[in-house]
């Protein structure tokens, strides 16, 4: 079975493989015509959904790599103790590796711990280690503990004004790490997996973003929702896309991310799909998402 077959847009006619290929070609043609300019100010985007396994990390690393390949300077902050984003970008994250944990407990600045991603020029990573799993307990007595990441990011952006994007990969919870990400960020990108109960929890997430935007971070807004792991051969995927479009017409991204084997294989090689298989439908789709993200600048 082709890696590409699952990934067709709703309504495409003909055989699944043929329509997947023509869908990819349409995306490629649109990308060739589209040029990106750098944002006016550094954009800080948290990729979040308290639901586990919906494609947060895959989206964060591939959008980050897609933007870097367009000439942007991108810093990805891994804010999940699982360290999956660090793994996917080929960055070691054994316990003790300096990273997000040290930044959160004010032991290091972002500049101290950031590392270049060897495979993608312009992409830098703040790694996460298992140490991060204890950070919420360690921070309990720190006044204004929700602002730890914000302080570090603001300082970094002030010192390194050439950073175009800071992308924060959040853990699957709405705990202190995600709150730190929402206070540091100006925008939230929400991946939703094309499955039953896809929208379950989205109103909770929406409510949290709204509450934080009135209480802790007036600048925070929901950047958009991307439907991931789409298999358009199935009626379920098509129904989920239609439901998300009905519920969030202004927020849902036009491109959807296909479920493909290549996307799931890339992290085990320490690579994003952008270098692992740049002409695959997964890579082209994430490149299209990076373009849509870049065009939704609003600051
Ligand atoms: P967590 O909540 O644990 O942080 P997550 O929301 O970050 O998870 P990912 O780690 O990105 O989700 O994806 C979950 C699993 O699904 C991973 O094994 C990943 O490789 C796989 N996956 C993600 N997106 C796709 C896709 N489009 N096609 C196929 N597999 C995918
Ligand atoms: Mg993750």
mmCIF file of C-alpha atoms and ligand atoms in Angstrom:
data_model
loop_
_atom_site.group_PDB
_atom_site.id
_atom_site.type_symbol
_atom_site.label_atom_id
_atom_site.label_comp_id
_atom_site.label_asym_id
_atom_site.label_seq_id
_atom_site.Cartn_x
_atom_site.Cartn_y
_atom_site.Cartn_z
ATOM 1 C CA UNK A 1 0.000 0.000 0.000
ATOM 2 C CA UNK A 2 1.335 3.414 -0.906
ATOM 3 C CA UNK A 3 2.232 5.757 1.873
ATOM 4 C CA UNK A 4 0.261 8.397 0.093
ATOM 5 C CA UNK A 5 -3.117 6.727 -0.270
ATOM 6 C CA UNK A 6 -4.675 7.773 2.961
ATOM 7 C CA UNK A 7 -4.325 11.405 2.298
ATOM 8 C CA UNK A 8 -6.973 12.716 0.052
ATOM 9 C CA UNK A 9 -9.047 15.791 0.434
ATOM 10 C CA UNK A 10 -12.781 15.339 1.028
ATOM 11 C CA UNK A 11 -14.631 15.256 -2.263
ATOM 12 C CA UNK A 12 -11.685 14.139 -4.423
ATOM 13 C CA UNK A 13 -12.822 11.783 -7.135
ATOM 14 C CA UNK A 14 -11.168 8.772 -8.720
ATOM 15 C CA UNK A 15 -8.943 6.179 -7.080
ATOM 16 C CA UNK A 16 -7.466 7.087 -3.703
ATOM 17 C CA UNK A 17 -3.873 6.966 -4.972
ATOM 18 C CA UNK A 18 -4.615 9.082 -8.043
ATOM 19 C CA UNK A 19 -6.465 11.703 -6.060
ATOM 20 C CA UNK A 20 -3.777 11.781 -3.355
ATOM 21 C CA UNK A 21 -1.151 12.471 -6.003
ATOM 22 C CA UNK A 22 -3.185 15.206 -7.637
ATOM 23 C CA UNK A 23 -3.866 16.707 -4.207
ATOM 24 C CA UNK A 24 -0.118 16.745 -3.546
ATOM 25 C CA UNK A 25 0.578 18.313 -6.925
ATOM 26 C CA UNK A 26 -1.990 21.047 -6.252
ATOM 27 C CA UNK A 27 -0.336 21.801 -2.912
ATOM 28 C CA UNK A 28 3.127 21.835 -4.511
ATOM 29 C CA UNK A 29 2.021 24.225 -7.245
ATOM 30 C CA UNK A 30 0.456 26.567 -4.689
ATOM 31 C CA UNK A 31 3.649 26.470 -2.602
ATOM 32 C CA UNK A 32 5.834 27.286 -5.619
ATOM 33 C CA UNK A 33 3.808 30.443 -6.239
ATOM 34 C CA UNK A 34 3.842 31.533 -2.598
ATOM 35 C CA UNK A 35 6.669 33.458 -0.972
ATOM 36 C CA UNK A 36 6.966 34.187 2.717
ATOM 37 C CA UNK A 37 8.250 37.303 4.350
ATOM 38 C CA UNK A 38 9.613 37.509 7.843
ATOM 39 C CA UNK A 39 7.133 38.536 10.541
ATOM 40 C CA UNK A 40 7.310 42.137 11.754
ATOM 41 C CA UNK A 41 7.864 40.970 15.324
ATOM 42 C CA UNK A 42 8.950 37.636 16.746
ATOM 43 C CA UNK A 43 5.930 35.353 16.779
ATOM 44 C CA UNK A 44 5.602 33.071 19.792
ATOM 45 C CA UNK A 45 3.330 30.092 19.185
ATOM 46 C CA UNK A 46 2.374 27.342 21.657
ATOM 47 C CA UNK A 47 1.257 24.070 20.090
ATOM 48 C CA UNK A 48 -1.238 22.639 22.548
ATOM 49 C CA UNK A 49 -4.066 20.244 23.194
ATOM 50 C CA UNK A 50 -4.514 18.533 26.547
ATOM 51 C CA UNK A 51 -5.502 15.381 24.680
ATOM 52 C CA UNK A 52 -2.581 12.996 24.222
ATOM 53 C CA UNK A 53 -1.296 11.718 20.904
ATOM 54 C CA UNK A 54 -3.143 14.151 18.642
ATOM 55 C CA UNK A 55 -0.065 15.294 16.701
ATOM 56 C CA UNK A 56 1.177 18.251 18.780
ATOM 57 C CA UNK A 57 4.844 17.308 18.587
ATOM 58 C CA UNK A 58 4.688 16.221 14.946
ATOM 59 C CA UNK A 59 3.039 19.536 14.102
ATOM 60 C CA UNK A 60 5.439 21.630 16.218
ATOM 61 C CA UNK A 61 8.634 20.143 14.779
ATOM 62 C CA UNK A 62 7.480 20.049 11.167
ATOM 63 C CA UNK A 63 6.013 23.543 11.127
ATOM 64 C CA UNK A 64 9.215 24.766 12.808
ATOM 65 C CA UNK A 65 11.362 22.988 10.203
ATOM 66 C CA UNK A 66 9.106 24.173 7.370
ATOM 67 C CA UNK A 67 9.472 27.792 8.462
ATOM 68 C CA UNK A 68 13.245 27.452 8.920
ATOM 69 C CA UNK A 69 13.560 26.027 5.413
ATOM 70 C CA UNK A 70 11.847 29.182 4.153
ATOM 71 C CA UNK A 71 14.679 31.231 5.642
ATOM 72 C CA UNK A 72 13.161 32.009 9.040
ATOM 73 C CA UNK A 73 15.116 31.813 12.278
ATOM 74 C CA UNK A 74 13.131 29.449 14.457
ATOM 75 C CA UNK A 75 13.582 28.328 18.052
ATOM 76 C CA UNK A 76 11.613 25.304 19.180
ATOM 77 C CA UNK A 77 11.157 24.986 22.938
ATOM 78 C CA UNK A 78 10.384 21.448 24.041
ATOM 79 C CA UNK A 79 8.120 21.861 27.063
ATOM 80 C CA UNK A 80 7.203 18.198 27.465
ATOM 81 C CA UNK A 81 9.170 15.919 29.801
ATOM 82 C CA UNK A 82 8.754 13.120 27.235
ATOM 83 C CA UNK A 83 11.256 15.067 25.088
ATOM 84 C CA UNK A 84 9.641 13.850 21.875
ATOM 85 C CA UNK A 85 10.313 17.079 19.986
ATOM 86 C CA UNK A 86 13.981 16.920 21.015
ATOM 87 C CA UNK A 87 14.162 13.321 19.750
ATOM 88 C CA UNK A 88 12.447 14.225 16.487
ATOM 89 C CA UNK A 89 15.016 16.958 15.887
ATOM 90 C CA UNK A 90 17.976 14.716 16.657
ATOM 91 C CA UNK A 91 18.842 16.430 19.928
ATOM 92 C CA UNK A 92 19.977 14.285 22.855
ATOM 93 C CA UNK A 93 17.969 14.754 26.010
ATOM 94 C CA UNK A 94 19.310 12.462 28.679
ATOM 95 C CA UNK A 95 18.543 13.550 32.226
ATOM 96 C CA UNK A 96 20.945 16.354 33.102
ATOM 97 C CA UNK A 97 21.136 17.794 29.559
ATOM 98 C CA UNK A 98 20.629 21.541 30.037
ATOM 99 C CA UNK A 99 17.303 22.628 28.606
ATOM 100 C CA UNK A 100 13.782 23.824 29.350
ATOM 101 C CA UNK A 101 13.910 22.552 32.937
ATOM 102 C CA UNK A 102 16.924 24.741 33.752
ATOM 103 C CA UNK A 103 15.220 27.710 32.111
ATOM 104 C CA UNK A 104 12.019 27.175 34.113
ATOM 105 C CA UNK A 105 13.800 26.994 37.447
ATOM 106 C CA UNK A 106 15.866 30.087 36.513
ATOM 107 C CA UNK A 107 19.127 28.145 36.500
ATOM 108 C CA UNK A 108 19.941 29.027 32.888
ATOM 109 C CA UNK A 109 18.864 31.381 30.152
ATOM 110 C CA UNK A 110 17.529 30.175 26.809
ATOM 111 C CA UNK A 111 20.750 31.364 25.151
ATOM 112 C CA UNK A 112 22.721 29.110 27.536
ATOM 113 C CA UNK A 113 20.892 25.912 26.596
ATOM 114 C CA UNK A 114 19.688 26.328 23.001
ATOM 115 C CA UNK A 115 21.233 23.973 20.435
ATOM 116 C CA UNK A 116 21.266 24.047 16.634
ATOM 117 C CA UNK A 117 19.367 21.315 14.809
ATOM 118 C CA UNK A 118 22.061 19.900 12.528
ATOM 119 C CA UNK A 119 19.716 18.845 9.734
ATOM 120 C CA UNK A 120 17.863 22.136 9.286
ATOM 121 C CA UNK A 121 19.663 25.445 9.011
ATOM 122 C CA UNK A 122 18.035 28.215 11.010
ATOM 123 C CA UNK A 123 16.319 25.840 13.431
ATOM 124 C CA UNK A 124 17.355 25.808 17.096
ATOM 125 C CA UNK A 125 16.094 23.657 19.937
ATOM 126 C CA UNK A 126 15.726 24.020 23.686
ATOM 127 C CA UNK A 127 15.649 20.358 24.717
ATOM 128 C CA UNK A 128 13.423 18.796 27.346
ATOM 129 C CA UNK A 129 14.520 16.072 29.724
ATOM 130 C CA UNK A 130 12.678 13.886 32.172
ATOM 131 C CA UNK A 131 13.758 16.413 34.849
ATOM 132 C CA UNK A 132 10.928 18.575 33.567
ATOM 133 C CA UNK A 133 8.390 16.156 35.053
ATOM 134 C CA UNK A 134 9.182 17.493 38.536
ATOM 135 C CA UNK A 135 9.177 21.168 37.575
ATOM 136 C CA UNK A 136 5.583 21.899 38.610
ATOM 137 C CA UNK A 137 6.260 20.629 42.144
ATOM 138 C CA UNK A 138 9.594 22.450 42.349
ATOM 139 C CA UNK A 139 8.002 25.693 41.265
ATOM 140 C CA UNK A 140 5.198 25.540 43.799
ATOM 141 C CA UNK A 141 6.761 28.138 46.107
ATOM 142 C CA UNK A 142 8.064 30.387 43.359
ATOM 143 C CA UNK A 143 6.068 33.608 43.229
ATOM 144 C CA UNK A 144 4.485 34.171 39.806
ATOM 145 C CA UNK A 145 5.527 30.706 38.742
ATOM 146 C CA UNK A 146 3.315 30.955 35.649
ATOM 147 C CA UNK A 147 5.690 33.613 34.305
ATOM 148 C CA UNK A 148 8.962 31.670 34.442
ATOM 149 C CA UNK A 149 9.036 30.775 30.745
ATOM 150 C CA UNK A 150 7.705 34.174 29.712
ATOM 151 C CA UNK A 151 10.533 35.985 31.482
ATOM 152 C CA UNK A 152 13.107 33.784 29.762
ATOM 153 C CA UNK A 153 11.532 34.073 26.306
ATOM 154 C CA UNK A 154 11.105 37.852 26.571
ATOM 155 C CA UNK A 155 14.759 38.242 27.570
ATOM 156 C CA UNK A 156 15.912 35.994 24.728
ATOM 157 C CA UNK A 157 13.803 37.766 22.107
ATOM 158 C CA UNK A 158 15.060 41.126 23.326
ATOM 159 C CA UNK A 159 18.674 39.990 22.998
ATOM 160 C CA UNK A 160 18.211 38.103 19.728
ATOM 161 C CA UNK A 161 15.847 40.228 17.697
ATOM 162 C CA UNK A 162 16.530 38.146 14.585
ATOM 163 C CA UNK A 163 14.466 35.261 15.945
ATOM 164 C CA UNK A 164 11.361 35.110 13.747
ATOM 165 C CA UNK A 165 9.441 32.302 15.442
ATOM 166 C CA UNK A 166 9.483 30.671 18.861
ATOM 167 C CA UNK A 167 7.425 27.484 18.818
ATOM 168 C CA UNK A 168 6.609 25.723 22.087
ATOM 169 C CA UNK A 169 5.667 22.037 22.098
ATOM 170 C CA UNK A 170 3.322 21.525 25.071
ATOM 171 C CA UNK A 171 2.645 18.361 27.080
ATOM 172 C CA UNK A 172 -0.773 16.663 27.001
ATOM 173 C CA UNK A 173 -2.230 18.499 30.001
ATOM 174 C CA UNK A 174 -3.332 21.946 31.055
ATOM 175 C CA UNK A 175 -0.911 21.929 34.003
ATOM 176 C CA UNK A 176 1.750 24.430 34.963
ATOM 177 C CA UNK A 177 4.009 23.712 31.963
ATOM 178 C CA UNK A 178 1.228 24.429 29.492
ATOM 179 C CA UNK A 179 0.179 27.494 31.486
ATOM 180 C CA UNK A 180 3.801 28.706 31.328
ATOM 181 C CA UNK A 181 3.706 28.174 27.557
ATOM 182 C CA UNK A 182 0.385 30.068 27.264
ATOM 183 C CA UNK A 183 1.769 32.973 29.276
ATOM 184 C CA UNK A 184 4.975 33.086 27.211
ATOM 185 C CA UNK A 185 3.178 32.737 23.865
ATOM 186 C CA UNK A 186 1.059 35.154 21.909
ATOM 187 C CA UNK A 187 -0.681 32.511 19.832
ATOM 188 C CA UNK A 188 -1.899 28.943 20.271
ATOM 189 C CA UNK A 189 -1.965 26.384 17.472
ATOM 190 C CA UNK A 190 -4.249 23.439 18.227
ATOM 191 C CA UNK A 191 -3.897 20.103 16.433
ATOM 192 C CA UNK A 192 -7.016 17.934 16.459
ATOM 193 C CA UNK A 193 -6.847 14.301 15.470
ATOM 194 C CA UNK A 194 -9.427 13.127 12.942
ATOM 195 C CA UNK A 195 -11.166 10.558 15.170
ATOM 196 C CA UNK A 196 -14.307 10.082 17.213
ATOM 197 C CA UNK A 197 -14.596 12.621 20.040
ATOM 198 C CA UNK A 198 -12.135 14.862 18.155
ATOM 199 C CA UNK A 199 -13.800 17.986 19.482
ATOM 200 C CA UNK A 200 -14.125 16.678 23.018
ATOM 201 C CA UNK A 201 -12.007 18.891 25.213
ATOM 202 C CA UNK A 202 -11.624 21.632 22.623
ATOM 203 C CA UNK A 203 -14.147 23.856 24.416
ATOM 204 C CA UNK A 204 -12.201 23.321 27.675
ATOM 205 C CA UNK A 205 -9.012 24.319 25.865
ATOM 206 C CA UNK A 206 -10.752 27.288 24.260
ATOM 207 C CA UNK A 207 -12.058 28.340 27.697
ATOM 208 C CA UNK A 208 -8.579 28.041 29.233
ATOM 209 C CA UNK A 209 -7.097 30.203 26.489
ATOM 210 C CA UNK A 210 -9.863 32.786 26.981
ATOM 211 C CA UNK A 211 -9.414 32.789 30.775
ATOM 212 C CA UNK A 212 -5.643 33.128 30.555
ATOM 213 C CA UNK A 213 -5.993 35.884 27.999
ATOM 214 C CA UNK A 214 -8.010 37.931 30.487
ATOM 215 C CA UNK A 215 -6.042 36.983 33.607
ATOM 216 C CA UNK A 216 -2.397 36.434 32.745
ATOM 217 C CA UNK A 217 -1.704 37.252 29.103
ATOM 218 C CA UNK A 218 -3.856 39.789 27.300
ATOM 219 C CA UNK A 219 -2.044 39.181 24.026
ATOM 220 C CA UNK A 220 -2.876 35.481 23.784
ATOM 221 C CA UNK A 221 -5.102 34.389 20.906
ATOM 222 C CA UNK A 222 -6.077 31.153 19.232
ATOM 223 C CA UNK A 223 -4.103 31.114 15.984
ATOM 224 C CA UNK A 224 -5.885 28.161 14.449
ATOM 225 C CA UNK A 225 -6.879 24.524 14.459
ATOM 226 C CA UNK A 226 -5.297 21.907 12.222
ATOM 227 C CA UNK A 227 -6.863 18.512 11.636
ATOM 228 C CA UNK A 228 -4.187 15.798 11.769
ATOM 229 C CA UNK A 229 -3.894 12.096 10.916
ATOM 230 C CA UNK A 230 -6.536 12.392 8.244
ATOM 231 C CA UNK A 231 -7.446 9.331 6.215
ATOM 232 C CA UNK A 232 -9.918 10.594 3.702
ATOM 233 C CA UNK A 233 -10.760 7.149 2.469
ATOM 234 C CA UNK A 234 -12.772 6.903 5.636
ATOM 235 C CA UNK A 235 -16.070 8.607 6.171
ATOM 236 C CA UNK A 236 -14.998 9.317 9.766
ATOM 237 C CA UNK A 237 -12.118 11.582 8.681
ATOM 238 C CA UNK A 238 -14.362 13.467 6.278
ATOM 239 C CA UNK A 239 -17.016 13.893 8.968
ATOM 240 C CA UNK A 240 -14.499 15.161 11.520
ATOM 241 C CA UNK A 241 -13.126 17.708 9.027
ATOM 242 C CA UNK A 242 -16.665 18.876 8.243
ATOM 243 C CA UNK A 243 -17.519 19.124 11.940
ATOM 244 C CA UNK A 244 -14.388 21.137 12.773
ATOM 245 C CA UNK A 245 -15.097 23.417 9.801
ATOM 246 C CA UNK A 246 -18.679 23.919 11.022
ATOM 247 C CA UNK A 247 -17.637 24.591 14.611
ATOM 248 C CA UNK A 248 -14.595 26.797 13.906
ATOM 249 C CA UNK A 249 -15.031 28.207 10.394
ATOM 250 C CA UNK A 250 -12.612 31.092 10.935
ATOM 251 C CA UNK A 251 -9.993 29.090 12.794
ATOM 252 C CA UNK A 252 -9.516 25.820 10.948
ATOM 253 C CA UNK A 253 -6.552 25.705 8.576
ATOM 254 C CA UNK A 254 -7.304 24.906 4.969
ATOM 255 C CA UNK A 255 -4.687 22.185 4.726
ATOM 256 C CA UNK A 256 -5.193 18.980 6.680
ATOM 257 C CA UNK A 257 -2.396 16.623 7.660
ATOM 258 C CA UNK A 258 -2.627 13.086 6.245
ATOM 259 C CA UNK A 259 -1.978 9.986 8.289
ATOM 260 C CA UNK A 260 1.144 8.537 6.662
ATOM 261 C CA UNK A 261 3.687 5.938 7.658
ATOM 262 C CA UNK A 262 6.552 8.252 6.670
ATOM 263 C CA UNK A 263 5.431 10.897 9.193
ATOM 264 C CA UNK A 264 5.421 8.331 11.985
ATOM 265 C CA UNK A 265 8.807 6.904 10.950
ATOM 266 C CA UNK A 266 10.752 10.171 10.753
ATOM 267 C CA UNK A 267 11.209 10.753 14.536
ATOM 268 C CA UNK A 268 12.961 7.417 15.035
ATOM 269 C CA UNK A 269 15.637 8.661 12.625
ATOM 270 C CA UNK A 270 15.946 11.919 14.563
ATOM 271 C CA UNK A 271 14.605 13.849 11.589
ATOM 272 C CA UNK A 272 11.615 15.896 10.592
ATOM 273 C CA UNK A 273 9.706 14.806 7.518
ATOM 274 C CA UNK A 274 11.165 17.882 5.791
ATOM 275 C CA UNK A 275 14.561 16.193 5.499
ATOM 276 C CA UNK A 276 13.519 12.557 5.951
ATOM 277 C CA UNK A 277 11.218 12.524 2.902
ATOM 278 C CA UNK A 278 10.819 16.078 1.593
ATOM 279 C CA UNK A 279 8.650 15.192 -1.405
ATOM 280 C CA UNK A 280 6.179 13.031 0.527
ATOM 281 C CA UNK A 281 2.614 14.183 0.989
ATOM 282 C CA UNK A 282 3.233 14.581 4.736
ATOM 283 C CA UNK A 283 6.117 16.983 4.097
ATOM 284 C CA UNK A 284 4.241 18.945 1.458
ATOM 285 C CA UNK A 285 1.205 19.215 3.757
ATOM 286 C CA UNK A 286 3.285 20.464 6.692
ATOM 287 C CA UNK A 287 5.025 22.937 4.376
ATOM 288 C CA UNK A 288 1.588 24.197 3.339
ATOM 289 C CA UNK A 289 0.632 24.498 7.014
ATOM 290 C CA UNK A 290 3.817 26.475 7.719
ATOM 291 C CA UNK A 291 2.821 28.851 4.921
ATOM 292 C CA UNK A 292 -0.695 29.266 6.303
ATOM 293 C CA UNK A 293 0.743 29.944 9.768
ATOM 294 C CA UNK A 294 3.089 32.569 8.297
ATOM 295 C CA UNK A 295 0.226 34.267 6.469
ATOM 296 C CA UNK A 296 -1.894 34.473 9.629
ATOM 297 C CA UNK A 297 0.377 37.090 11.145
ATOM 298 C CA UNK A 298 -1.689 39.569 13.035
ATOM 299 C CA UNK A 299 0.502 41.559 15.391
HETATM 300 P P1 LIG B 1 1.640 13.648 23.320
HETATM 301 O O1 LIG B 1 0.291 14.105 23.790
HETATM 302 O O2 LIG B 1 2.067 12.341 23.885
HETATM 303 O O3 LIG B 1 2.681 14.715 23.442
HETATM 304 P P2 LIG B 1 1.341 14.471 20.603
HETATM 305 O O4 LIG B 1 0.008 15.151 20.657
HETATM 306 O O5 LIG B 1 2.534 15.329 20.652
HETATM 307 O O6 LIG B 1 1.441 13.363 21.737
HETATM 308 P P3 LIG B 1 2.577 13.116 18.404
HETATM 309 O O7 LIG B 1 3.671 12.638 19.280
HETATM 310 O O8 LIG B 1 2.891 14.177 17.425
HETATM 311 O O9 LIG B 1 1.326 13.565 19.286
HETATM 312 O O10 LIG B 1 1.899 11.913 17.615
HETATM 313 C C1 LIG B 1 1.467 10.742 18.311
HETATM 314 C C2 LIG B 1 1.936 9.523 17.509
HETATM 315 O O11 LIG B 1 1.321 9.534 16.231
HETATM 316 C C3 LIG B 1 3.439 9.505 17.253
HETATM 317 O O12 LIG B 1 3.855 8.165 17.255
HETATM 318 C C4 LIG B 1 3.568 10.104 15.866
HETATM 319 O O13 LIG B 1 4.716 9.646 15.178
HETATM 320 C C5 LIG B 1 2.289 9.620 15.209
HETATM 321 N N1 LIG B 1 1.796 10.590 14.218
HETATM 322 C C6 LIG B 1 1.601 11.901 14.390
HETATM 323 N N2 LIG B 1 1.106 12.470 13.287
HETATM 324 C C7 LIG B 1 1.012 11.478 12.369
HETATM 325 C C8 LIG B 1 0.548 11.419 11.019
HETATM 326 N N3 LIG B 1 0.102 12.511 10.406
HETATM 327 N N4 LIG B 1 0.589 10.235 10.387
HETATM 328 C C9 LIG B 1 1.022 9.120 11.021
HETATM 329 N N5 LIG B 1 1.449 9.111 12.288
HETATM 330 C C10 LIG B 1 1.447 10.270 12.973
HETATM 331 MG MG1 LIG B 2 4.005 15.520 22.160
#
